[in-house]
Each structure stands twice: as structure tokens, then as C-alpha cells.
Coordinates of C-alpha atoms and ligand atoms in Angstrom, one line a residue:
M28 CA -18.5 24.0 65.0
T29 CA -15.2 25.5 66.3
S30 CA -12.6 26.0 63.5
L31 CA -9.2 24.5 63.9
L32 CA -7.7 28.0 63.2
S33 CA -9.5 31.3 63.3
V34 CA -7.7 34.3 62.2
Q35 CA -9.5 37.5 63.2
N36 CA -8.6 41.0 62.1
L37 CA -4.9 40.1 61.8
S38 CA -2.4 43.0 61.2
V39 CA 1.4 42.7 60.9
F40 CA 3.7 45.7 61.1
Y41 CA 7.4 45.9 60.5
G42 CA 8.6 49.0 62.3
A43 CA 6.7 52.3 62.3
G44 CA 4.4 52.7 59.3
A45 CA 5.4 49.5 57.4
Q46 CA 2.2 47.5 57.4
A47 CA 2.5 44.1 55.7
V48 CA -0.9 42.7 56.7
E49 CA -4.1 44.7 57.3
D50 CA -7.2 43.4 59.0
V51 CA -7.1 39.8 57.6
S52 CA -9.7 37.3 58.7
F53 CA -10.2 33.7 57.7
E54 CA -11.1 30.3 59.1
V55 CA -9.4 26.9 58.6
E56 CA -11.3 23.7 59.2
P57 CA -9.7 20.3 60.1
G58 CA -8.7 18.3 57.0
R59 CA -9.1 21.3 54.7
V60 CA -6.5 22.9 52.5
T61 CA -6.7 26.7 52.4
A62 CA -4.6 28.6 49.9
L63 CA -3.4 32.2 50.3
L64 CA -2.6 33.5 46.8
G65 CA -1.1 36.8 45.8
A66 CA 1.9 38.5 44.1
N67 CA 5.2 39.1 45.8
G68 CA 4.9 41.3 48.8
A69 CA 1.1 40.8 49.2
G70 CA 1.6 39.7 52.8
K71 CA 1.3 35.9 52.5
S72 CA 4.4 34.9 54.4
S73 CA 3.8 37.5 57.1
I74 CA 0.3 35.9 57.8
M75 CA 1.9 32.5 58.1
Q76 CA 4.7 33.7 60.3
A77 CA 2.2 35.5 62.5
V78 CA 0.2 32.3 62.9
A79 CA 3.4 30.4 63.8
G80 CA 4.4 33.1 66.3
L81 CA 7.5 34.2 64.4
V82 CA 6.5 37.8 63.9
P83 CA 4.4 40.0 66.3
S84 CA 0.9 40.7 65.2
K85 CA -2.3 42.5 66.2
G86 CA -5.8 40.9 66.1
K87 CA -6.9 37.5 67.3
L88 CA -5.6 34.0 66.6
L89 CA -7.6 31.1 67.9
F90 CA -6.5 27.5 67.6
E91 CA -9.1 24.9 68.6
G92 CA -11.0 27.8 70.2
E93 CA -8.1 28.9 72.4
D94 CA -6.3 32.2 72.1
I95 CA -2.7 31.5 71.0
G96 CA -1.8 35.1 70.2
G97 CA 0.5 35.4 73.3
L98 CA 2.1 32.0 73.0
P99 CA 5.8 31.5 72.0
T100 CA 6.5 29.6 68.8
R101 CA 7.6 26.4 70.6
E102 CA 4.2 26.2 72.5
R103 CA 2.4 26.6 69.2
V104 CA 4.5 23.8 67.7
R105 CA 3.6 21.7 70.7
R106 CA -0.1 22.3 70.0
G107 CA 0.3 21.2 66.4
I108 CA 1.1 24.3 64.4
V109 CA 4.1 23.7 62.1
Y110 CA 5.5 26.2 59.6
V111 CA 7.6 25.1 56.7
P112 CA 9.4 28.2 55.5
E113 CA 9.9 29.2 51.8
R114 CA 13.7 28.8 51.9
R115 CA 13.3 25.4 53.4
E116 CA 15.9 25.9 56.1
I117 CA 17.0 22.3 56.4
V118 CA 20.3 21.7 58.0
G119 CA 22.7 21.0 55.2
D120 CA 25.5 19.7 57.4
L121 CA 23.3 17.0 58.9
S122 CA 22.1 13.9 57.1
V123 CA 18.5 13.4 55.8
R124 CA 17.8 11.1 58.8
E125 CA 19.2 13.7 61.3
N126 CA 17.1 16.4 59.8
L127 CA 14.0 14.3 60.2
V128 CA 14.9 13.3 63.8
L129 CA 15.3 17.0 64.5
G130 CA 11.8 17.6 63.4
G131 CA 10.4 15.1 65.8
Y132 CA 12.7 15.7 68.7
Q133 CA 9.9 16.1 71.2
V134 CA 8.2 12.9 70.0
P135 CA 8.8 9.6 72.0
S136 CA 11.4 7.5 70.2
R137 CA 9.2 4.6 69.1
E138 CA 6.6 6.9 67.7
R139 CA 9.4 8.9 66.0
Q140 CA 10.6 5.8 64.1
E141 CA 7.0 5.0 63.0
R142 CA 6.6 8.6 61.7
M143 CA 9.9 8.5 60.0
D144 CA 9.0 5.2 58.2
A145 CA 5.7 6.7 57.1
I146 CA 7.4 9.9 55.8
L147 CA 10.0 7.9 53.9
E148 CA 7.3 5.8 52.3
L149 CA 5.7 9.0 51.1
F150 CA 9.0 10.4 49.8
P151 CA 11.0 7.5 48.4
E152 CA 13.4 10.0 46.7
I153 CA 14.8 10.9 50.1
A154 CA 14.5 7.5 51.6
S155 CA 17.2 6.2 49.3
K156 CA 19.5 9.0 50.5
I157 CA 18.7 8.8 54.2
D158 CA 22.4 8.9 55.3
R159 CA 23.5 11.5 52.9
G160 CA 24.2 15.1 53.8
A161 CA 21.1 17.1 53.2
W162 CA 23.1 19.7 51.2
R163 CA 23.6 17.0 48.5
L164 CA 19.8 16.8 47.8
S165 CA 18.3 18.4 44.7
G166 CA 15.9 21.4 45.2
G167 CA 12.8 19.1 45.0
E168 CA 14.3 16.6 47.4
Q169 CA 15.1 19.4 49.8
Q170 CA 11.5 20.5 49.7
M171 CA 10.4 17.0 50.4
L172 CA 12.7 16.8 53.3
A173 CA 11.5 20.2 54.6
I174 CA 7.9 19.0 54.5
G175 CA 8.9 15.6 55.9
R176 CA 10.6 17.3 58.8
G177 CA 7.5 19.4 59.4
L178 CA 5.4 16.3 59.5
M179 CA 7.7 14.6 62.1
S180 CA 6.2 16.5 65.0
G181 CA 2.7 15.2 64.0
P182 CA 1.1 18.6 63.2
R183 CA -2.6 19.4 63.2
L184 CA -2.0 22.5 61.0
L185 CA 0.8 22.6 58.4
L186 CA 1.7 26.1 57.2
L187 CA 3.5 25.7 53.8
D188 CA 5.2 28.7 52.4
E189 CA 5.6 28.4 48.6
P190 CA 6.5 24.7 48.3
S191 CA 7.0 25.2 44.6
L192 CA 9.6 28.0 44.8
G193 CA 12.6 27.4 42.6
L194 CA 11.4 23.9 41.5
A195 CA 11.1 22.7 37.9
P196 CA 7.4 22.1 36.9
L197 CA 7.8 18.3 37.0
L198 CA 9.1 18.4 40.6
V199 CA 6.4 20.9 41.6
R200 CA 3.8 18.4 40.4
R201 CA 5.5 15.6 42.3
V202 CA 5.6 17.7 45.5
F203 CA 2.0 18.6 45.1
E204 CA 1.0 14.9 44.4
R205 CA 2.6 14.0 47.7
L206 CA 0.8 16.8 49.5
G207 CA -2.4 15.4 48.0
A208 CA -1.6 12.0 49.5
I209 CA -0.8 13.6 52.9
R210 CA -4.1 15.5 53.0
G211 CA -6.0 12.4 51.9
G212 CA -4.7 10.5 55.0
G213 CA -6.5 12.3 57.9
D214 CA -7.7 15.5 59.4
L215 CA -4.4 17.5 59.0
A216 CA -5.2 21.0 57.8
I217 CA -2.9 22.8 55.5
V218 CA -2.5 26.5 54.8
L219 CA -0.6 26.9 51.5
V220 CA 1.0 30.0 50.2
E221 CA 1.4 30.1 46.5
Q222 CA 1.6 32.4 43.5
N223 CA 0.5 29.8 41.0
L224 CA -3.3 29.4 40.9
R225 CA -3.4 26.4 38.5
M226 CA -1.0 24.4 40.7
T227 CA -2.7 25.4 43.9
M228 CA -6.1 24.3 42.4
R229 CA -5.0 20.7 42.4
L230 CA -4.8 20.6 46.1
C231 CA -6.9 23.2 47.8
D232 CA -10.5 23.5 49.0
E233 CA -10.7 27.2 49.3
L234 CA -8.7 30.2 48.2
H235 CA -8.1 33.7 49.6
F236 CA -6.6 36.2 47.3
L237 CA -4.4 38.9 48.8
R238 CA -3.2 42.2 47.5
G239 CA -1.4 44.9 49.5
G240 CA -1.8 43.1 52.8
R241 CA -5.6 42.6 52.5
I242 CA -7.8 39.8 51.5
V243 CA -9.5 41.0 48.3
G244 CA -11.3 37.9 47.1
Y245 CA -12.4 34.4 48.2
R246 CA -13.4 31.4 46.2
R247 CA -14.2 27.7 46.9
A248 CA -12.2 25.4 44.7
E249 CA -15.5 24.1 43.1
E250 CA -16.1 27.6 41.8
L251 CA -12.9 27.6 39.8
Q252 CA -13.3 24.3 38.0
D253 CA -13.5 25.7 34.5
D254 CA -10.9 27.7 32.7
A255 CA -13.1 30.8 32.2
A256 CA -13.8 31.0 36.0
R257 CA -10.1 30.6 36.8
Q258 CA -9.1 33.2 34.3
Q259 CA -11.7 35.6 35.7
A260 CA -10.2 35.1 39.2
I261 CA -6.6 35.6 37.9
D262 CA -7.7 38.8 36.1
A263 CA -9.7 40.1 39.1
Y264 CA -7.2 39.3 41.9
L265 CA -3.8 38.3 40.6
G266 CA -3.3 40.3 37.5
A267 CA -1.7 43.7 37.6
T268 CA -4.1 46.6 38.3
P269 CA -4.2 49.4 35.7
A270 CA -2.3 51.6 38.3
E271 CA 0.5 49.0 38.6
L272 CA 0.8 48.7 34.8
E273 CA 1.0 52.5 34.6
K274 CA 3.8 52.4 37.1
E275 CA 5.7 49.7 35.2
H276 CA 5.5 51.8 32.0
A277 CA 6.4 55.1 33.7
Ligands
ATP328 P1 6.6 36.8 48.7 O1 5.7 36.0 47.8 O2 7.6 37.7 47.9 O3 7.2 36.1 49.8 P2 4.5 37.7 50.5 O4 3.2 37.8 49.9 O5 4.8 36.5 51.3 O6 5.6 37.9 49.3 P3 5.5 39.2 52.7 O7 6.9 38.5 52.7 O8 4.6 38.8 53.8 O9 4.8 39.0 51.3 O10 5.8 40.7 52.7 C1 4.8 41.7 52.8 C2 5.4 43.1 53.0 O11 6.1 43.2 54.2 C3 6.3 43.4 51.8 O12 6.2 44.8 51.5 C4 7.7 43.2 52.4 O13 8.7 44.0 51.9 C5 7.5 43.5 53.9 N1 8.3 42.7 54.8 C6 8.4 41.4 54.9 N2 9.2 41.0 55.8 C7 9.8 42.1 56.3 C8 10.8 42.4 57.4 N3 11.3 41.4 58.0 N4 11.1 43.7 57.6 C9 10.5 44.7 56.9 N5 9.6 44.5 56.0 C10 9.2 43.2 55.7

């Protein structure tokens, strides 16, 4: 079976010598949630941005079997790849409705209304504030709007960069619940970047652990059901290495 997304030997460089991602490979199947976990600076966002066409990369990116590596971002969006950045980037001066319309600008207007209705049903918190300026939303509501805007174009692959960033635990749970509802509804695939293993476990099917720009570990979610297995993965892949601890104490 052809994967929805196949990332093969991906590398990302920022200027000479600054390598953020090194030889990363993974596959994403339709309807599956794949998590990229790692500490700050591990290269998670750079991978997402490379898939979205926002930063140049080396290696191969196949979407539905076709090489998309040379395509501009807008063409990748047209094919169904949508990136929701970590800082949300909603347009504060526009209303909630206008932000959603912007996300579906290339969708025929009848379909756009249907999508907006479905999204507002999913996120009632923002439905009740539809004509308010987006800047007036809380952090959690802004995250819902950012995800909703991403869904407006009808993606096949949603790239979600730290949806929990800056949110109180209760709101994080709410956002993740809604993501669970979205994934339950069809064959949309999600690649999720997170730092929090426990939260990510609620949603994902498989996990890649990153460190220093490389994938250093892989688990299927079933393998991390019990506390001991989760702790073992945290210690092996997310905890500080002895070298890093030494640096901290130097
Ligand atoms: P975080 O969780 O902090 O967002 P991350 O795992 O997403 O981290 P990246 O943002 O991909 O990591 O960064 C990986 C490396 O690339 C880091 O060393 C970072 O400093 C560097 N980097 C990221 N963006 C740029 C940029 N635009 N210019 C130069 N270096 C960058």
C-alpha cells in the first residue's frame, strides 16, 4: 500500500553548517496520528515546515506516491497538506468567521459554509464568538480557531505544531478531545508535534522520538499503554542524557 506521506532521508539546514534535521525517515498512513516527540530544538518544527514546503530540505517527500519536494507551499495545500504553526498565526484584526473563511478561500462557497458549520459544531467555544475579533479569544480558543482554519481547506494531512503550547492543562485536554473527534471522523491523517508524552498518548497511533535532529526511537501507542513502558521511553528518549546533565551543572 502507498503511504499518504513518505518522508525519506530528510535533512534541513539553516545556513552553512547549521543542520536542524538529519536523515529522518518515516511514513504516515491515512487516518493515523503520528507524533514527533522531542525536547526544544530537536528538529520537530523543521520537519513539519519541510513537509509543508516552508523551509528548503534535502531528501525525498512523497505524498500519495508523488514527489512533492519541488512544489511550492500553495500547491501542497491544494493537494491537502495543511500546517498549523505553533504560534497559531490567526489574524487578530479579523473576526473568527473571517479567519475561517480565509482558511477555506479556495473552496466553493456552498461547501465552505458546510465546512464552517461542521467546524463550529466541533468547537462551540468559538461558535458563540463568531463575529468577535480573533484577538479577543483566549489562548485555547485561538488554538481551536487555528485548527478550525486549517480544517477549512479540507486537508488530507494536518501538520499540528505543539497545539498544547501555552495552554492550561484543562484547555489542552479539551483541544486534544476535539482532535480525537476529528480523527474519529474519517481518513484525515495528523502529524502532531509535542513535548508532552502523556498528552500525546491520548491521541496518537505511533510515536517517533527525536533528539539532535535525528529519530532515535519509535513506538506504537499500544506498546506504551502501561506506566512502566511510558517511563522507560521517557528515560530513554526524552530525558536528559548524562552529557546534557553534566553541561547543566558545569
Ligand atoms: P521547539 O520545540 O523549541 O520548537 P523543535 O524540536 O521544533 O523545537 P526546531 O524549531 O525544528 O526544533 O529547531 C531545530 C534546530 O534548528 C534548533 O537548533 C534551532 O535553533 C534551529 N533553527 C530553527 N529554525 C531556525 C531558523 N529559522 N534559522 C536558524 N536556525 C533555526
